[in-house]
Amino acid sequence: MKKILCLFVLAFWSAFFGALAFIALTDDGGAAALVHRALDIDPRVAGPTPIDSPFYASVLAFGLILAAVLFVWALLSALFERAEGTRDADELARLAFGAGTGMMMVLMAAGAAIGGQGAFVAASIHVAALTVSYIAMRAEARRAAEAAMPSPQTHPDGLSQQPAVRLMALGAAHNSMLSKLSGRSEAGGERQS
């Protein structure tokens, strides 16, 4: 139950990039333009644009599929991660969010190159959403890690015992060292030779 936010965020972004990749792959002519229109990036130029080329559509589809696969992989890794497991899910999530942000930058640059309206706004909104999602996942992971750590022992009045015990031990060691250096016994009297 602790990783529910993480799982939903990863599932959402994998579906989002998967849907964009499906749009980019379905139409033969103008597939990339459909992806741009899906993100509210409308070209100002009437007629064919450079983003209508099959090369750009295939590069766009490849990048979107890569982002979707990374999000699905991170989702599966987070779903089946052991409690004492490795940090693979965090590394995969970092890669997936990086790929998603990179694809939004590619879409923004292509939209700006064709003079599209709303390219910066659409990409900025999605990059901000990716950033907030990543921060929320990291906060949930930190909270889960803190909950797994044992809490220090406390007195009935709510104060922690560990700092007081540590200070007492340090004080005793300090007094013992001072008495040995000065040549006095620990009881405070002179040491006899």
XYZ file of C-alpha atoms in Angstrom:
193
model
C 0.000 0.000 0.000
C 2.992 2.288 0.482
C 3.892 2.343 -3.220
C 0.395 3.035 -4.570
C 1.200 6.594 -5.730
C 4.379 5.393 -7.419
C 2.509 2.651 -9.276
C -0.264 4.961 -10.470
C 2.178 7.641 -11.644
C 4.242 5.116 -13.602
C 1.095 3.530 -15.087
C -0.221 6.934 -16.181
C 2.981 8.003 -17.920
C 3.434 4.619 -19.597
C -0.123 4.872 -20.972
C 0.436 8.500 -22.021
C 3.617 7.822 -23.975
C 2.211 4.544 -25.293
C -0.838 6.361 -26.689
C 1.357 9.003 -28.331
C 3.546 6.264 -29.844
C 0.427 4.485 -31.143
C -0.763 7.732 -32.756
C 2.660 8.230 -34.351
C 2.614 4.693 -35.795
C -0.960 4.474 -37.070
C -1.189 7.077 -39.809
C 1.008 6.769 -42.908
C 1.031 10.426 -43.883
C 1.085 13.091 -41.205
C 1.459 10.792 -38.212
C 3.800 13.210 -36.483
C 1.370 16.042 -37.154
C -1.320 14.025 -35.349
C 0.969 13.733 -32.319
C 1.545 17.486 -32.415
C -2.200 18.131 -32.671
C -2.832 15.726 -29.779
C -0.612 17.971 -27.656
C -2.344 21.154 -28.981
C 0.593 22.184 -31.152
C -0.975 23.518 -34.364
C 1.216 24.437 -37.326
C 0.755 27.946 -38.717
C 1.768 26.824 -42.176
C -0.929 25.456 -44.441
C -0.049 22.369 -46.421
C 2.761 19.869 -45.870
C 5.361 20.687 -43.237
C 8.778 19.166 -42.454
C 7.248 17.137 -39.628
C 5.133 15.245 -42.168
C 8.195 13.340 -43.375
C 8.325 9.593 -42.670
C 11.813 9.981 -41.157
C 10.621 12.396 -38.471
C 7.566 10.232 -37.774
C 9.727 7.127 -37.305
C 12.208 8.951 -35.045
C 9.314 10.368 -33.031
C 7.629 6.954 -32.773
C 10.897 5.320 -31.691
C 11.477 7.914 -28.954
C 7.904 7.680 -27.695
C 8.026 3.870 -27.671
C 11.336 4.010 -25.777
C 9.817 6.319 -23.150
C 6.707 4.116 -22.850
C 8.790 0.931 -22.499
C 10.987 2.547 -19.834
C 7.901 3.590 -17.867
C 6.404 0.074 -18.152
C 9.742 -1.433 -17.079
C 9.949 0.933 -14.094
C 6.334 0.064 -13.219
C 7.043 -3.669 -13.264
C 10.264 -3.198 -11.318
C 8.466 -1.141 -8.646
C 5.616 -3.643 -8.522
C 7.848 -6.654 -7.945
C 10.582 -4.958 -5.903
C 11.421 -6.723 -2.680
C 11.347 -4.794 0.569
C 15.085 -5.280 1.078
C 15.664 -5.135 -2.676
C 17.963 -3.062 -4.796
C 17.522 0.463 -6.088
C 16.777 -0.672 -9.663
C 13.258 0.777 -9.620
C 14.606 4.241 -8.733
C 17.217 4.102 -11.478
C 14.654 2.941 -14.048
C 12.211 5.651 -12.969
C 14.955 8.248 -13.355
C 15.714 6.977 -16.865
C 12.030 6.894 -17.799
C 11.390 10.436 -16.601
C 14.515 11.597 -18.419
C 13.355 9.967 -21.658
C 9.890 11.473 -21.266
C 11.316 14.931 -20.666
C 13.625 14.515 -23.663
C 10.706 13.592 -25.905
C 8.787 16.663 -24.757
C 11.827 18.767 -25.664
C 11.959 17.138 -29.114
C 8.262 17.870 -29.651
C 8.751 21.463 -28.511
C 11.733 21.988 -30.822
C 9.894 20.465 -33.796
C 6.806 22.530 -33.045
C 8.882 25.698 -32.856
C 10.708 24.792 -36.092
C 7.442 24.647 -38.032
C 6.128 27.767 -36.360
C 3.517 25.899 -34.399
C 1.334 27.709 -31.939
C 1.458 26.481 -28.382
C 4.602 24.345 -28.701
C 6.322 25.923 -25.712
C 3.216 25.930 -23.525
C 2.301 22.303 -24.284
C 5.840 21.016 -23.718
C 6.280 23.121 -20.573
C 3.067 21.803 -19.043
C 4.093 18.201 -19.693
C 7.650 18.734 -18.437
C 6.250 20.355 -15.275
C 3.870 17.415 -14.822
C 6.748 14.950 -15.280
C 8.838 16.872 -12.741
C 6.049 16.998 -10.158
C 5.390 13.277 -10.673
C 9.061 12.448 -10.124
C 9.257 14.624 -6.999
C 6.102 12.990 -5.589
C 7.565 9.535 -6.214
C 10.834 10.469 -4.521
C 8.969 11.922 -1.522
C 6.932 8.734 -1.186
C 10.100 6.622 -1.391
C 11.788 8.769 1.259
C 8.765 8.512 3.544
C 8.703 4.726 3.117
C 12.434 4.527 3.898
C 11.993 6.637 7.026
C 9.091 4.466 8.149
C 11.225 1.343 7.730
C 14.031 2.731 9.938
C 13.797 1.798 13.633
C 12.908 4.708 15.856
C 15.161 5.605 18.823
C 14.139 4.393 22.258
C 12.258 6.999 24.226
C 11.550 7.702 27.878
C 7.949 7.727 29.067
C 8.079 11.533 28.930
C 8.857 11.344 25.172
C 12.530 12.317 25.266
C 15.036 10.256 23.354
C 17.523 8.144 25.315
C 20.222 7.779 22.700
C 21.720 11.318 22.792
C 21.828 11.362 26.625
C 23.529 7.958 26.814
C 26.022 8.981 24.176
C 26.852 12.235 25.963
C 27.343 10.405 29.257
C 29.718 7.912 27.619
C 31.685 10.710 25.946
C 31.925 12.581 29.244
C 33.194 9.489 31.082
C 35.802 8.831 28.373
C 36.895 12.470 28.474
C 37.255 12.458 32.267
C 39.168 9.182 32.186
C 41.586 10.500 29.570
C 42.144 13.749 31.464
C 42.862 11.887 34.695
C 45.377 9.625 32.976
C 47.124 12.562 31.335
C 47.353 14.589 34.541
C 48.565 11.658 36.591
C 45.644 11.754 39.018
C 43.412 8.878 39.930
C 39.872 8.900 38.645
C 38.564 9.460 42.185
C 40.192 12.888 42.141
C 43.196 12.245 44.395
C 46.888 12.211 43.575
C 48.304 9.030 42.198
C 50.997 7.579 44.337
C 54.297 6.644 42.791
